[in-house]
Amino acid sequence: MHLNNYKNRLYGRTKGRSNKKIDIENYSELIQKFSVSKLDNNKSYILDIGSGYGETSVFFASLYKKDTIIACDKYINGNFNLVNQIQKKNITNIRLHSGNVIDILENNKKKKFFSLVSIFFPDPWPKKKHYKRRLISKSFLEILHPFIKNKGRICIVTDSISYSRSIINCIYSTKLYYWSNQKTQYIDVKNYYNVETKYYKKAIISGRKPILFILTKI
Ligand SMILES: C[S@@+](CC[C@H](N)C(=O)[O-])C[C@H]1O[C@@H](n2cnc3c(N)ncnc32)[C@H](O)[C@@H]1O
């Protein structure tokens, strides 16, 4: 699938449920300071898709200090939290895109920028009629492929059984990635990535076991 033909709307929540008013002007100004659109050909990046409250971005920024993390999410409350963390911890290697990850791909066509693409708890869209809203599809894995460095990885974590099944189908039908942790998919995600995101905690509280997929570019 070619990026030009790929249509992906970003569904879901932009703001949290609380009545706390968000100062959009202040938000835009704050986000602007950390935002990114064009990537630098000489740098190595980690793409954190659906960064939520930013836990994974902060985690990867400290684990991979030489890489720059691109945190992508339209979720305002989450982005506010991430920017607070960046400022509080003086983190210098996180940039933000407050919107759809597709914008980043469209603005930086087909260069091998990413050593890692992280997708922690993509929205599961559990109803069959909403499956087509899911981010991870055969087409999406094909579109990401040229942007990933040789032997680079995509790591996906989900606690949805039906999404897992569909991800496995996508891996086998694209034939572009090697499922490198197939034998250890049910091992606690934290054995690989010692980070607890909001949706990781939700899964554990509800007794659901997150599954980890590590796909290595062939
Ligand atoms: C279920 S939440 C998970 C958040 C976080 N990763 C976690 O584990 O707590 C999924 C997030 O993905 C974001 N998202 C969905 N599609 C996206 C896209 N195309 N580009 C960027 N973010 C996206 C949503 O806005 C939402 O905040």
GROMACS .gro file of N, CA and C and ligand atoms in nm, residues 8-11 13 49-53 55-56 72-75 99-102 120-124 135 197-200, ligand 1:
model
  117
    8ASN      N    1  -0.639   0.729   0.692
    8ASN     CA    2  -0.654   0.692   0.832
    8ASN      C    3  -0.702   0.812   0.912
    9ARG      N    4  -0.826   0.802   0.956
    9ARG     CA    5  -0.878   0.907   1.045
    9ARG      C    6  -0.837   0.873   1.185
   10LEU      N    7  -0.817   0.977   1.267
   10LEU     CA    8  -0.782   0.951   1.406
   10LEU      C    9  -0.910   0.963   1.489
   11TYR      N   10  -0.960   0.848   1.535
   11TYR     CA   11  -1.083   0.846   1.615
   11TYR      C   12  -1.048   0.865   1.761
   13ARG      N   13  -1.080   1.018   2.175
   13ARG     CA   14  -1.088   1.137   2.258
   13ARG      C   15  -0.971   1.234   2.238
   49ILE      N   16   0.388   0.596   1.886
   49ILE     CA   17   0.254   0.625   1.832
   49ILE      C   18   0.148   0.605   1.939
   50GLY      N   19   0.065   0.706   1.961
   50GLY     CA   20  -0.037   0.699   2.066
   50GLY      C   21   0.030   0.706   2.202
   51SER      N   22   0.106   0.814   2.220
   51SER     CA   23   0.192   0.825   2.340
   51SER      C   24   0.112   0.850   2.468
   52GLY      N   25  -0.017   0.881   2.456
   52GLY     CA   26  -0.103   0.897   2.575
   52GLY      C   27  -0.045   0.997   2.673
   53TYR      N   28  -0.021   0.954   2.797
   53TYR     CA   29   0.034   1.045   2.899
   53TYR      C   30   0.186   1.057   2.890
   55GLU      N   31   0.427   0.816   2.914
   55GLU     CA   32   0.515   0.730   2.995
   55GLU      C   33   0.620   0.660   2.909
   56THR      N   34   0.577   0.606   2.792
   56THR     CA   35   0.672   0.533   2.706
   56THR      C   36   0.776   0.628   2.646
   72CYS      N   37   0.363   1.091   1.942
   72CYS     CA   38   0.249   1.131   1.858
   72CYS      C   39   0.120   1.100   1.928
   73ASP      N   40   0.042   1.200   1.956
   73ASP     CA   41  -0.094   1.178   2.006
   73ASP      C   42  -0.168   1.310   2.004
   74LYS      N   43  -0.299   1.303   1.977
   74LYS     CA   44  -0.377   1.428   1.978
   74LYS      C   45  -0.435   1.453   2.118
   75TYR      N   46  -0.410   1.362   2.210
   75TYR     CA   47  -0.475   1.368   2.341
   75TYR      C   48  -0.413   1.482   2.426
   99GLY      N   49  -0.104   1.516   1.704
   99GLY     CA   50  -0.197   1.479   1.597
   99GLY      C   51  -0.171   1.339   1.548
  100ASN      N   52  -0.214   1.313   1.426
  100ASN     CA   53  -0.207   1.180   1.365
  100ASN      C   54  -0.064   1.148   1.320
  101VAL      N   55  -0.019   1.030   1.349
  101VAL     CA   56   0.116   0.988   1.309
  101VAL      C   57   0.136   0.995   1.158
  102ILE      N   58   0.028   0.982   1.086
  102ILE     CA   59   0.036   0.985   0.939
  102ILE      C   60   0.095   1.117   0.889
  120PHE      N   61   0.206   0.122   2.214
  120PHE     CA   62   0.157   0.061   2.338
  120PHE      C   63   0.006   0.080   2.349
  121PHE      N   64  -0.064  -0.027   2.354
  121PHE     CA   65  -0.209  -0.029   2.371
  121PHE      C   66  -0.282   0.059   2.268
  122PRO      N   67  -0.267   0.022   2.139
  122PRO     CA   68  -0.348   0.093   2.038
  122PRO      C   69  -0.496   0.072   2.070
  123ASP      N   70  -0.577   0.174   2.039
  123ASP     CA   71  -0.721   0.162   2.070
  123ASP      C   72  -0.774   0.030   2.013
  124PRO      N   73  -0.838  -0.054   2.097
  124PRO     CA   74  -0.875  -0.189   2.050
  124PRO      C   75  -0.998  -0.192   1.960
  135LEU      N   76  -0.569   0.095   1.416
  135LEU     CA   77  -0.448   0.152   1.354
  135LEU      C   78  -0.366   0.045   1.283
  197THR      N   79   0.227   0.205   3.161
  197THR     CA   80   0.147   0.315   3.107
  197THR      C   81   0.008   0.308   3.172
  198LYS      N   82  -0.072   0.410   3.145
  198LYS     CA   83  -0.207   0.412   3.201
  198LYS      C   84  -0.284   0.286   3.160
  199TYR      N   85  -0.271   0.248   3.032
  199TYR     CA   86  -0.349   0.133   2.984
  199TYR      C   87  -0.288   0.000   3.025
  200TYR      N   88  -0.160   0.000   3.056
  200TYR     CA   89  -0.098  -0.122   3.114
  200TYR      C   90  -0.162  -0.145   3.251
  219LIG     C1   91  -0.562   0.335   2.437
  219LIG     S1   92  -0.466   0.478   2.427
  219LIG     C2   93  -0.307   0.421   2.484
  219LIG     C3   94  -0.221   0.533   2.538
  219LIG     C4   95  -0.083   0.489   2.592
  219LIG     N1   96   0.001   0.434   2.489
  219LIG     C5   97  -0.098   0.391   2.706
  219LIG     O1   98  -0.051   0.277   2.692
  219LIG     O2   99  -0.153   0.431   2.810
  219LIG     C6  100  -0.439   0.493   2.252
  219LIG     C7  101  -0.391   0.631   2.210
  219LIG     O3  102  -0.354   0.627   2.073
  219LIG     C8  103  -0.385   0.752   2.014
  219LIG     N2  104  -0.392   0.732   1.868
  219LIG     C9  105  -0.481   0.653   1.800
  219LIG     N3  106  -0.458   0.660   1.668
  219LIG    C10  107  -0.351   0.744   1.651
  219LIG    C11  108  -0.283   0.794   1.537
  219LIG     N4  109  -0.319   0.759   1.414
  219LIG     N5  110  -0.179   0.882   1.556
  219LIG    C12  111  -0.145   0.919   1.681
  219LIG     N6  112  -0.207   0.875   1.794
  219LIG    C13  113  -0.309   0.789   1.779
  219LIG    C14  114  -0.517   0.789   2.080
  219LIG     O4  115  -0.540   0.929   2.071
  219LIG    C15  116  -0.497   0.740   2.223
  219LIG     O5  117  -0.448   0.842   2.307
   0.00000   0.00000   0.00000
